[in-house]
Amino acid sequence: MEHLKIAADNYVAFTFFIGTMAMMAASVFFFFELGNTSSKWRTSVLVSGLITFIAAVHYYYMRGYNLETGDSPTFFRYVDWILTVPLMCVEFYLITKKAGSKQGLLWKLIFASLVMLVTGYFGETIDRTNSVLWGVISGAAYFYIVYLVWFGEVAKLAQTAGTQVAKATKILAWFVLVGWAIYPLGYILGTPGGLFGIQLVSDAAAASHAMDIVYNIADAINKIGFGLVIYALSRSED
Ligand SMILES: *C/C=C(C)/C=C/C=C(C)/C=C/C1=C(C)CCCC1(C)C
C-alpha cells in the first residue's frame, strides 16, 4: 500500500486535517460541559455538540477521501450540510421557544435550508453547466433565512425572550449574514459558471481546491462559532 502523507504545500489536505481535529475537540468540549449546564439550556448545548460531532465524522471521512483520491468530497460535504444546517435552524427555534416560537417557524427555516442546499448540490454536480442558475435559486433561499433571523419571526421572538436571548440571536444572525456568505464565495470559485459567467479561477483543479479550502474555513467558523454563542448563552443569567 502506498504511503499517504500531507505535503507541506497541500493546503486542501491540511485544512481537512485541522477541520477534523477542531470539530472533534469542539464536540468533546460541548458534550463534557453538558454536566455543568442548567437544564434550561442543556438541549441547546447538546445540539451544538451534535452539529460539531456530525461534522467531525464527515471531516474524518472527507480528509481520507481527499488524501487518497486528490478529489473534492462533494457528496459527503453535502450530506454533512444537510444534517447540520437544519440543526442550526433547530438552535434558533430552541432559544426562542420560551418566547413562544411555533414549530411552523422551525419548518420554514428547515425547508429554506433544504432548498438552499439541494439546489447548490445540483449546481455543483449533476447540472454544472447551469451552476449560475442553481446558485441564484440557492441564494434566494439563503436570503429568506437571513430575512427570518434579521427582521422576521426569529428576530421578533428574540426581542421578547429577554436580553440574553436577544443578544445571542443578534450574534447568530451575524453568523448567518457574514459567516454563511463565505459559502457562495467558494461556490463561485469552484463552479464553471463562476460569478455570472466571470471565471475567477480558470484552471479546473485549482478551482476545486480553492472551493474546498473556502468551505473548510467557513465550516470551522460557523459550526464551532455557532456552538460557542449558544454555550455563552447557557452561561448567562436568563
Ligand atoms: C455547517 C454548514 C453550513 C453552515 C453550511 C452552509 C451553507 C450555505 C449557506 C451554502 C450556501 C450556498 C449558496 C447561498 C449559493 C451557492 C450554493 C451554496 C449551497 C454554496
Coordinates of N, CA and C and ligand atoms in Angstrom, one line a residue:
M1 N 0.8 -1.2 0.0 CA 0.0 0.0 0.0 C 0.9 1.3 0.0
E2 N 0.4 2.2 -0.8 CA 1.1 3.5 -0.9 C 1.0 4.3 0.4
H3 N 2.1 5.0 0.7 CA 2.0 5.8 1.9 C 1.4 7.2 1.6
L4 N 0.4 7.5 2.3 CA -0.2 8.8 2.1 C 0.2 9.8 3.1
K5 N 0.8 10.9 2.6 CA 1.2 11.9 3.6 C 0.8 13.3 3.0
I6 N 0.6 14.2 4.0 CA 0.2 15.5 3.6 C 1.4 16.3 3.2
A7 N 1.6 16.7 2.0 CA 2.7 17.6 1.6 C 2.6 19.0 2.2
A8 N 3.7 19.6 2.5 CA 3.7 20.9 3.2 C 2.9 21.9 2.4
D9 N 2.8 21.8 1.1 CA 2.1 22.8 0.3 C 0.7 22.4 -0.1
N10 N 0.2 21.3 0.5 CA -1.1 20.8 0.2 C -2.1 21.4 1.2
Y11 N -2.6 22.6 0.9 CA -3.5 23.3 1.8 C -4.8 22.7 1.9
V12 N -5.3 22.0 0.9 CA -6.6 21.4 1.0 C -6.5 20.3 2.0
A13 N -5.6 19.3 1.9 CA -5.4 18.3 2.8 C -5.2 18.8 4.2
F14 N -4.4 19.8 4.3 CA -4.1 20.4 5.6 C -5.4 21.0 6.3
T15 N -6.2 21.7 5.5 CA -7.4 22.2 6.2 C -8.5 21.1 6.5
F16 N -8.4 20.0 5.7 CA -9.3 18.9 6.1 C -8.8 18.3 7.4
F17 N -7.5 18.2 7.6 CA -7.0 17.6 8.8 C -7.3 18.5 10.0
I18 N -7.0 19.8 9.9 CA -7.2 20.7 11.0 C -8.8 20.8 11.3
G19 N -9.6 20.7 10.2 CA -11.0 20.8 10.4 C -11.5 19.6 11.2
T20 N -10.9 18.4 10.9 CA -11.3 17.2 11.7 C -11.0 17.4 13.2
M21 N -9.8 17.8 13.4 CA -9.3 18.0 14.8 C -10.2 19.0 15.6
A22 N -10.5 20.1 14.9 CA -11.2 21.2 15.5 C -12.6 20.7 15.8
M23 N -13.3 20.0 14.9 CA -14.6 19.5 15.1 C -14.7 18.5 16.3
M24 N -13.7 17.6 16.3 CA -13.6 16.6 17.4 C -13.4 17.3 18.7
A25 N -12.5 18.3 18.8 CA -12.2 18.9 20.1 C -13.5 19.7 20.5
A26 N -14.1 20.4 19.6 CA -15.3 21.2 20.0 C -16.4 20.2 20.5
S27 N -16.6 19.0 19.9 CA -17.6 18.1 20.3 C -17.3 17.6 21.7
V28 N -16.1 17.3 22.0 CA -15.7 16.8 23.3 C -16.1 17.9 24.3
F29 N -15.7 19.1 24.0 CA -16.0 20.3 24.9 C -17.5 20.4 25.2
F30 N -18.3 20.5 24.1 CA -19.7 20.7 24.3 C -20.3 19.5 25.1
F31 N -20.0 18.3 24.8 CA -20.5 17.1 25.5 C -20.1 17.1 26.9
F32 N -18.9 17.4 27.2 CA -18.4 17.4 28.6 C -19.1 18.5 29.4
E33 N -19.3 19.6 28.8 CA -19.9 20.8 29.5 C -21.4 20.6 29.8
L34 N -22.0 19.6 29.2 CA -23.4 19.3 29.5 C -23.7 19.1 30.9
G35 N -22.7 18.5 31.6 CA -22.9 18.2 33.0 C -22.9 19.5 33.9
N36 N -22.3 20.5 33.4 CA -22.3 21.8 34.1 C -23.3 22.8 33.6
T37 N -24.2 22.3 32.7 CA -25.2 23.2 32.1 C -26.6 23.1 32.7
S38 N -27.2 24.2 33.0 CA -28.5 24.2 33.6 C -29.5 23.5 32.7
S39 N -30.5 22.8 33.3 CA -31.5 22.0 32.4 C -32.1 22.9 31.4
K40 N -32.3 24.2 31.7 CA -32.9 25.1 30.7 C -32.2 25.2 29.4
W41 N -30.9 25.1 29.4 CA -30.1 25.2 28.1 C -29.5 24.0 27.7
R42 N -29.7 22.9 28.4 CA -29.0 21.6 28.1 C -29.2 21.1 26.7
T43 N -30.5 21.2 26.2 CA -30.8 20.7 24.9 C -30.0 21.5 23.8
S44 N -30.0 22.8 24.0 CA -29.3 23.7 23.1 C -27.8 23.4 23.0
V45 N -27.2 23.2 24.1 CA -25.8 22.9 24.1 C -25.5 21.5 23.5
L46 N -26.5 20.5 23.8 CA -26.4 19.2 23.2 C -26.4 19.3 21.7
V47 N -27.3 20.1 21.2 CA -27.4 20.3 19.7 C -26.1 20.9 19.2
S48 N -25.5 21.8 19.9 CA -24.2 22.4 19.5 C -23.2 21.2 19.3
G49 N -23.2 20.3 20.3 CA -22.3 19.2 20.2 C -22.6 18.2 19.1
L50 N -23.9 18.0 18.8 CA -24.2 17.2 17.7 C -23.8 17.7 16.4
I51 N -23.9 19.0 16.2 CA -23.5 19.7 15.0 C -22.0 19.5 14.7
T52 N -21.2 19.7 15.7 CA -19.7 19.6 15.5 C -19.4 18.1 15.5
F53 N -20.1 17.2 16.2 CA -19.8 15.8 16.1 C -20.1 15.2 14.7
I54 N -21.3 15.6 14.2 CA -21.6 15.1 12.8 C -20.6 15.6 11.8
A55 N -20.2 16.8 12.0 CA -19.1 17.4 11.1 C -17.8 16.7 11.3
A56 N -17.5 16.3 12.6 CA -16.2 15.6 12.8 C -16.2 14.3 12.1
V57 N -17.3 13.5 12.1 CA -17.3 12.2 11.5 C -17.2 12.4 10.0
H58 N -17.9 13.4 9.4 CA -17.8 13.7 8.0 C -16.4 14.2 7.6
Y59 N -15.8 15.0 8.4 CA -14.5 15.6 8.1 C -13.4 14.5 8.2
Y60 N -13.6 13.5 9.1 CA -12.6 12.4 9.2 C -12.7 11.7 7.9
Y61 N -13.9 11.4 7.4 CA -14.1 10.7 6.1 C -13.6 11.5 4.9
M62 N -14.0 12.8 4.9 CA -13.6 13.7 3.8 C -12.1 13.8 3.7
R63 N -11.4 13.9 4.8 CA -10.0 14.1 4.9 C -9.3 12.9 4.2
G64 N -9.8 11.6 4.6 CA -9.2 10.4 4.0 C -9.5 10.4 2.5
Y65 N -10.7 10.7 2.1 CA -11.1 10.7 0.7 C -10.3 11.6 -0.1
N66 N -10.1 12.8 0.4 CA -9.3 13.8 -0.3 C -7.8 13.4 -0.4
L67 N -7.3 12.8 0.6 CA -5.9 12.4 0.7 C -5.7 11.2 -0.3
E68 N -6.6 10.3 -0.4 CA -6.4 9.1 -1.3 C -6.7 9.4 -2.7
T69 N -7.7 10.3 -3.0 CA -8.1 10.5 -4.4 C -7.6 11.8 -5.0
G70 N -7.3 12.8 -4.1 CA -7.0 14.2 -4.5 C -8.2 14.9 -5.0
D71 N -9.4 14.3 -4.9 CA -10.6 14.9 -5.3 C -11.3 15.6 -4.2
S72 N -12.4 16.4 -4.7 CA -13.2 17.1 -3.7 C -14.4 16.2 -3.3
P73 N -14.5 16.0 -2.0 CA -15.6 15.1 -1.5 C -17.0 15.7 -1.5
T74 N -17.4 16.1 -2.6 CA -18.7 16.9 -2.7 C -19.9 16.2 -2.1
F75 N -20.0 14.9 -2.4 CA -21.2 14.2 -1.9 C -21.2 14.2 -0.3
F76 N -20.1 13.9 0.3 CA -20.1 13.9 1.8 C -20.2 15.3 2.4
R77 N -19.7 16.2 1.7 CA -19.8 17.6 2.1 C -21.3 18.0 2.2
Y78 N -22.1 17.6 1.2 CA -23.5 18.0 1.2 C -24.3 17.1 2.2
V79 N -23.9 15.9 2.4 CA -24.6 15.1 3.4 C -24.4 15.7 4.8
D80 N -23.2 16.1 5.0 CA -22.8 16.8 6.3 C -23.7 18.1 6.4
W81 N -23.8 18.9 5.4 CA -24.6 20.2 5.5 C -26.1 19.9 5.7
I82 N -26.6 18.8 5.0 CA -28.0 18.6 5.0 C -28.4 18.1 6.4
L83 N -27.4 17.6 7.2 CA -27.7 17.2 8.6 C -27.5 18.3 9.5
T84 N -26.4 19.1 9.3 CA -26.0 20.1 10.3 C -26.7 21.4 10.1
V85 N -27.0 21.9 8.9 CA -27.7 23.2 8.8 C -29.1 23.2 9.4
P86 N -29.9 22.1 9.1 CA -31.2 22.1 9.8 C -31.0 22.1 11.3
L87 N -30.0 21.5 11.8 CA -29.8 21.5 13.3 C -29.4 22.9 13.8
M88 N -28.8 23.7 12.9 CA -28.6 25.1 13.3 C -29.9 25.9 13.3
C89 N -30.8 25.5 12.4 CA -32.2 26.0 12.5 C -32.9 25.7 13.8
V90 N -32.7 24.4 14.2 CA -33.2 24.0 15.5 C -32.7 24.8 16.6
E91 N -31.5 25.3 16.6 CA -30.9 26.1 17.6 C -31.7 27.5 17.7
F92 N -32.1 28.0 16.6 CA -32.9 29.3 16.6 C -34.2 29.0 17.2
Y93 N -34.8 27.9 16.9 CA -36.1 27.5 17.4 C -36.0 27.3 18.9
L94 N -35.0 26.6 19.4 CA -34.9 26.3 20.8 C -34.7 27.5 21.6
I95 N -33.9 28.4 21.2 CA -33.6 29.6 22.1 C -34.8 30.6 22.1
T96 N -35.6 30.6 21.0 CA -36.8 31.5 21.0 C -38.1 30.8 21.5
K97 N -37.9 29.5 21.9 CA -39.1 28.7 22.2 C -39.8 29.3 23.5
K98 N -39.0 29.8 24.4 CA -39.7 30.3 25.6 C -40.5 31.6 25.3
A99 N -40.1 32.3 24.2 CA -40.9 33.4 23.8 C -42.0 33.0 22.9
G100 N -42.2 31.8 22.7 CA -43.4 31.3 22.0 C -43.2 30.9 20.6
S101 N -42.0 30.6 20.1 CA -41.8 30.2 18.7 C -42.6 28.9 18.5
K102 N -43.2 28.8 17.3 CA -44.0 27.7 16.9 C -43.2 26.8 16.0
Q103 N -43.7 25.5 15.9 CA -43.0 24.6 15.1 C -43.0 25.0 13.6
G104 N -44.1 25.8 13.2 CA -44.2 26.3 11.9 C -42.9 27.1 11.5
L105 N -42.4 27.8 12.4 CA -41.2 28.6 12.1 C -40.0 27.7 11.9
L106 N -39.9 26.6 12.7 CA -38.8 25.7 12.6 C -38.9 25.0 11.2
W107 N -40.1 24.7 10.7 CA -40.2 24.0 9.4 C -39.9 25.0 8.3
K108 N -40.2 26.2 8.5 CA -39.9 27.2 7.4 C -38.4 27.3 7.3
L109 N -37.7 27.4 8.4 CA -36.2 27.5 8.4 C -35.6 26.3 7.8
I110 N -36.1 25.1 8.2 CA -35.6 23.8 7.7 C -35.8 23.7 6.2
F111 N -37.1 24.0 5.8 CA -37.4 23.9 4.3 C -36.5 24.8 3.5
A112 N -36.3 26.1 3.9 CA -35.5 27.0 3.2 C -34.1 26.5 3.1
S113 N -33.6 25.9 4.2 CA -32.2 25.4 4.2 C -32.0 24.2 3.3
L114 N -33.1 23.4 3.2 CA -33.0 22.3 2.3 C -33.0 22.7 0.8
V115 N -33.9 23.7 0.5 CA -33.9 24.2 -0.9 C -32.5 24.8 -1.2
M116 N -32.0 25.6 -0.3 CA -30.6 26.2 -0.5 C -29.6 25.1 -0.8
L117 N -29.6 24.0 0.0 CA -28.6 23.0 -0.2 C -28.8 22.1 -1.4
V118 N -30.0 21.7 -1.6 CA -30.3 20.8 -2.7 C -30.0 21.5 -4.1
T119 N -30.4 22.7 -4.2 CA -30.1 23.4 -5.4 C -28.6 23.7 -5.6
G120 N -27.9 24.0 -4.5 CA -26.5 24.1 -4.6 C -25.8 22.8 -5.0
Y121 N -26.3 21.7 -4.5 CA -25.8 20.4 -4.9 C -26.0 20.1 -6.4
F122 N -27.1 20.5 -6.9 CA -27.4 20.3 -8.4 C -26.3 21.1 -9.2
G123 N -26.1 22.4 -8.7 CA -25.2 23.2 -9.4 C -23.7 22.7 -9.4
E124 N -23.4 22.0 -8.3 CA -22.0 21.5 -8.2 C -21.8 20.2 -8.8
T125 N -22.9 19.4 -9.0 CA -22.7 18.0 -9.5 C -23.5 17.7 -10.8
I126 N -24.8 17.5 -10.8 CA -25.5 16.9 -11.9 C -25.7 18.0 -13.0
D127 N -25.7 19.2 -12.7 CA -26.0 20.2 -13.8 C -25.0 21.4 -13.7
R128 N -23.8 21.1 -13.7 CA -22.7 22.1 -13.5 C -22.8 23.2 -14.6
T129 N -23.2 22.9 -15.8 CA -23.2 24.0 -16.8 C -24.2 25.1 -16.5
N130 N -25.2 24.8 -15.6 CA -26.2 25.8 -15.2 C -25.9 26.2 -13.7
S131 N -24.6 26.2 -13.3 CA -24.3 26.5 -11.9 C -24.8 27.9 -11.5
V132 N -24.8 28.8 -12.4 CA -25.2 30.2 -12.0 C -26.7 30.2 -11.6
L133 N -27.5 29.5 -12.5 CA -28.9 29.5 -12.2 C -29.2 28.8 -10.9
W134 N -28.6 27.6 -10.6 CA -28.8 26.9 -9.3 C -28.3 27.8 -8.2
G135 N -27.2 28.5 -8.4 CA -26.6 29.3 -7.3 C -27.6 30.5 -7.0
V136 N -28.3 31.0 -8.0 CA -29.2 32.1 -7.8 C -30.4 31.6 -7.0
I137 N -31.0 30.4 -7.3 CA -32.1 29.9 -6.6 C -31.7 29.6 -5.1
S138 N -30.5 29.0 -5.0 CA -30.0 28.7 -3.7 C -29.8 30.0 -2.9
G139 N -29.3 31.0 -3.5 CA -29.1 32.3 -2.9 C -30.4 32.9 -2.4
A140 N -31.5 32.7 -3.2 CA -32.8 33.3 -2.8 C -33.3 32.6 -1.5
A141 N -33.1 31.3 -1.4 CA -33.5 30.6 -0.2 C -32.6 31.0 1.0
Y142 N -31.3 31.3 0.7 CA -30.4 31.8 1.7 C -30.9 33.2 2.3
F143 N -31.3 34.1 1.3 CA -31.7 35.4 1.8 C -33.0 35.3 2.6
Y144 N -33.9 34.3 2.3 CA -35.1 34.2 3.1 C -34.7 33.8 4.5
I145 N -33.7 33.0 4.7 CA -33.3 32.7 6.1 C -32.7 33.9 6.7
V146 N -31.9 34.7 6.0 CA -31.3 35.9 6.5 C -32.5 36.8 6.9
Y147 N -33.5 36.9 6.1 CA -34.7 37.8 6.4 C -35.3 37.3 7.7
L148 N -35.6 36.0 7.8 CA -36.2 35.5 9.0 C -35.5 35.8 10.3
V149 N -34.1 35.6 10.3 CA -33.4 35.8 11.5 C -33.1 37.3 11.8
W150 N -33.1 38.1 10.7 CA -32.8 39.6 11.0 C -34.0 40.4 11.2
F151 N -35.1 40.1 10.4 CA -36.3 41.0 10.5 C -37.6 40.2 10.8
G152 N -37.6 39.0 10.5 CA -38.8 38.2 10.5 C -39.1 37.6 11.9
E153 N -39.8 36.5 12.0 CA -40.2 35.9 13.2 C -39.1 35.7 14.2
V154 N -38.0 35.2 13.8 CA -36.9 34.9 14.7 C -36.5 36.1 15.5
A155 N -36.3 37.2 14.7 CA -35.9 38.5 15.3 C -36.9 39.0 16.3
K156 N -38.2 38.9 15.9 CA -39.3 39.5 16.7 C -39.4 38.7 18.0
L157 N -39.3 37.3 17.9 CA -39.4 36.5 19.1 C -38.2 36.7 20.1
A158 N -37.1 36.9 19.5 CA -35.9 37.1 20.3 C -36.0 38.4 21.2
Q159 N -36.6 39.4 20.6 CA -36.8 40.6 21.3 C -37.6 40.4 22.6
T160 N -38.6 39.5 22.6 CA -39.5 39.3 23.7 C -38.9 38.2 24.7
A161 N -37.9 37.6 24.2 CA -37.4 36.4 25.0 C -36.4 36.8 26.1
G162 N -36.1 38.1 26.2 CA -35.1 38.6 27.3 C -33.8 39.0 26.6
T163 N -33.1 39.8 27.4 CA -31.9 40.5 26.9 C -30.8 39.5 26.4
Q164 N -30.6 38.4 27.1 CA -29.5 37.5 26.8 C -29.9 36.8 25.5
V165 N -31.1 36.3 25.4 CA -31.5 35.6 24.1 C -31.4 36.6 22.9
A166 N -31.9 37.8 23.2 CA -31.9 38.8 22.1 C -30.4 39.1 21.6
K167 N -29.5 39.2 22.6 CA -28.1 39.4 22.3 C -27.5 38.2 21.5
A168 N -27.8 37.0 22.0 CA -27.2 35.8 21.3 C -27.8 35.7 19.9
T169 N -29.1 35.9 19.8 CA -29.7 35.8 18.5 C -29.1 36.8 17.5
K170 N -28.8 38.0 18.0 CA -28.1 39.0 17.1 C -26.8 38.5 16.6
I171 N -26.0 37.9 17.5 CA -24.7 37.4 17.1 C -24.9 36.2 16.1
L172 N -25.8 35.3 16.4 CA -26.1 34.2 15.4 C -26.5 34.8 14.1
A173 N -27.3 35.9 14.1 CA -27.8 36.5 12.9 C -26.6 37.0 12.1
W174 N -25.6 37.5 12.8 CA -24.4 38.0 12.1 C -23.6 36.8 11.5
F175 N -23.6 35.7 12.2 CA -23.0 34.5 11.6 C -23.7 34.1 10.3
V176 N -25.0 34.2 10.3 CA -25.8 33.8 9.1 C -25.5 34.8 8.0
L177 N -25.4 36.0 8.3 CA -25.2 37.1 7.3 C -23.8 37.1 6.7
V178 N -22.8 37.0 7.6 CA -21.4 37.1 7.2 C -20.7 35.7 7.0
G179 N -20.9 34.9 8.1 CA -20.2 33.6 8.1 C -20.8 32.7 7.0
W180 N -22.1 32.6 6.8 CA -22.7 31.8 5.8 C -22.4 32.3 4.4
A181 N -22.2 33.6 4.3 CA -21.9 34.2 3.0 C -20.6 33.8 2.4
I182 N -19.7 33.1 3.2 CA -18.5 32.6 2.7 C -18.7 31.5 1.7
Y183 N -19.8 30.7 2.0 CA -20.1 29.5 1.1 C -20.3 29.9 -0.3
P184 N -21.2 30.8 -0.6 CA -21.4 31.1 -2.0 C -20.1 31.6 -2.7
L185 N -19.2 32.2 -1.9 CA -17.9 32.6 -2.5 C -17.1 31.3 -2.9
G186 N -17.1 30.3 -2.1 CA -16.5 29.0 -2.5 C -17.1 28.5 -3.7
Y187 N -18.5 28.5 -3.8 CA -19.2 28.0 -4.9 C -18.9 28.8 -6.2
I188 N -18.8 30.1 -6.1 CA -18.4 30.9 -7.3 C -17.0 30.6 -7.7
L189 N -16.1 30.3 -6.8 CA -14.7 30.0 -7.2 C -14.6 28.6 -7.9
G190 N -15.5 27.7 -7.4 CA -15.3 26.3 -7.8 C -16.2 25.8 -8.9
T191 N -17.3 26.5 -9.3 CA -18.2 26.0 -10.3 C -17.9 26.7 -11.7
P192 N -18.2 26.0 -12.8 CA -17.8 26.5 -14.1 C -18.5 27.8 -14.5
G193 N -19.7 28.1 -13.9 CA -20.4 29.3 -14.2 C -19.7 30.5 -13.6
G194 N -18.9 30.3 -12.6 CA -18.3 31.4 -11.9 C -19.3 32.5 -11.4
L195 N -18.9 33.7 -11.4 CA -19.7 34.8 -11.0 C -20.5 35.4 -12.2
F196 N -21.6 34.9 -12.5 CA -22.4 35.2 -13.7 C -21.6 35.2 -14.9
G197 N -20.8 34.1 -15.1 CA -20.0 33.9 -16.3 C -18.6 34.3 -16.2
I198 N -18.3 35.1 -15.1 CA -16.9 35.5 -15.0 C -16.1 34.5 -14.1
Q199 N -15.2 33.8 -14.8 CA -14.4 32.8 -14.1 C -13.3 33.4 -13.3
L200 N -13.3 33.2 -11.9 CA -12.3 33.8 -11.1 C -11.0 32.9 -11.1
V201 N -11.2 31.6 -11.1 CA -10.1 30.6 -11.2 C -10.3 29.8 -12.4
S202 N -9.5 29.9 -13.5 CA -9.8 29.2 -14.7 C -9.4 27.7 -14.7
D203 N -8.3 27.4 -14.1 CA -7.8 26.0 -14.0 C -8.8 25.2 -13.1
A204 N -9.3 24.1 -13.7 CA -10.3 23.3 -13.0 C -9.9 22.7 -11.7
A205 N -8.7 22.2 -11.7 CA -8.2 21.6 -10.4 C -8.0 22.7 -9.3
A206 N -7.4 23.8 -9.8 CA -7.1 24.9 -8.8 C -8.5 25.4 -8.3
A207 N -9.5 25.5 -9.2 CA -10.8 26.0 -8.8 C -11.4 25.1 -7.7
S208 N -11.3 23.8 -7.9 CA -11.9 22.9 -6.9 C -11.1 22.9 -5.6
H209 N -9.8 23.1 -5.7 CA -9.0 23.2 -4.4 C -9.4 24.5 -3.6
A210 N -9.6 25.6 -4.4 CA -9.9 26.8 -3.7 C -11.3 26.7 -3.0
M211 N -12.2 26.0 -3.7 CA -13.5 25.8 -3.2 C -13.5 25.0 -1.8
D212 N -12.7 23.9 -1.8 CA -12.6 23.1 -0.6 C -12.0 23.9 0.5
I213 N -11.0 24.7 0.2 CA -10.3 25.5 1.3 C -11.3 26.5 1.9
V214 N -12.0 27.2 1.0 CA -13.0 28.2 1.5 C -14.1 27.5 2.3
Y215 N -14.6 26.4 1.8 CA -15.7 25.6 2.6 C -15.2 25.2 3.9
N216 N -13.9 24.7 4.0 CA -13.4 24.2 5.2 C -13.2 25.3 6.3
I217 N -12.8 26.4 5.8 CA -12.6 27.6 6.7 C -14.0 28.0 7.2
A218 N -14.9 28.1 6.3 CA -16.3 28.5 6.6 C -16.9 27.6 7.7
D219 N -16.7 26.3 7.5 CA -17.3 25.3 8.4 C -16.8 25.5 9.8
A220 N -15.5 25.6 9.9 CA -14.9 25.8 11.2 C -15.4 27.0 11.9
I221 N -15.5 28.1 11.2 CA -16.0 29.4 11.8 C -17.5 29.2 12.2
N222 N -18.3 28.7 11.3 CA -19.7 28.7 11.5 C -20.1 27.6 12.5
K223 N -19.7 26.4 12.4 CA -20.2 25.4 13.3 C -19.7 25.5 14.7
I224 N -18.4 25.8 14.8 CA -17.8 26.0 16.2 C -18.3 27.3 16.8
G225 N -18.3 28.4 15.9 CA -18.7 29.7 16.4 C -20.2 29.7 16.9
F226 N -21.0 29.1 16.1 CA -22.5 29.0 16.5 C -22.6 28.3 17.8
G227 N -21.9 27.2 18.0 CA -21.9 26.4 19.2 C -21.4 27.2 20.4
L228 N -20.4 28.0 20.2 CA -19.8 28.8 21.3 C -20.8 29.9 21.7
V229 N -21.5 30.5 20.7 CA -22.5 31.5 21.1 C -23.6 30.9 22.0
I230 N -24.1 29.7 21.6 CA -25.1 29.0 22.4 C -24.5 28.7 23.8
Y231 N -23.3 28.2 23.8 CA -22.6 27.9 25.1 C -22.6 29.1 26.0
A232 N -22.2 30.3 25.4 CA -22.1 31.5 26.2 C -23.5 31.9 26.7
L233 N -24.5 31.7 25.9 CA -25.9 32.0 26.3 C -26.3 31.1 27.5
S234 N -25.8 29.8 27.4 CA -26.2 28.9 28.5 C -25.5 29.3 29.8
R235 N -24.4 30.1 29.8 CA -23.8 30.5 31.0 C -24.3 31.9 31.5
S236 N -25.3 32.4 30.7 CA -25.7 33.8 31.1 C -26.9 33.7 32.1
E237 N -27.4 34.8 32.5 CA -28.4 34.9 33.6 C -29.8 34.2 33.2
D238 N -30.4 34.7 32.1 CA -31.7 34.2 31.8 C -31.8 33.0 31.0
Ligands
LIG1 C1 -22.2 23.8 8.7 C2 -22.5 24.1 7.4 C3 -23.1 25.3 7.0 C4 -23.5 26.4 7.9 C5 -23.3 25.4 5.6 C6 -23.9 26.5 5.0 C7 -24.0 26.5 3.6 C8 -24.5 27.6 2.8 C9 -25.0 28.8 3.5 C10 -24.5 27.5 1.4 C11 -25.0 28.4 0.5 C12 -25.0 28.3 -0.9 C13 -25.5 29.5 -1.6 C14 -26.1 30.6 -0.8 C15 -25.4 29.6 -3.1 C16 -24.5 28.7 -3.7 C17 -24.6 27.3 -3.2 C18 -24.4 27.1 -1.7 C19 -25.1 25.8 -1.3 C20 -22.9 27.0 -1.5

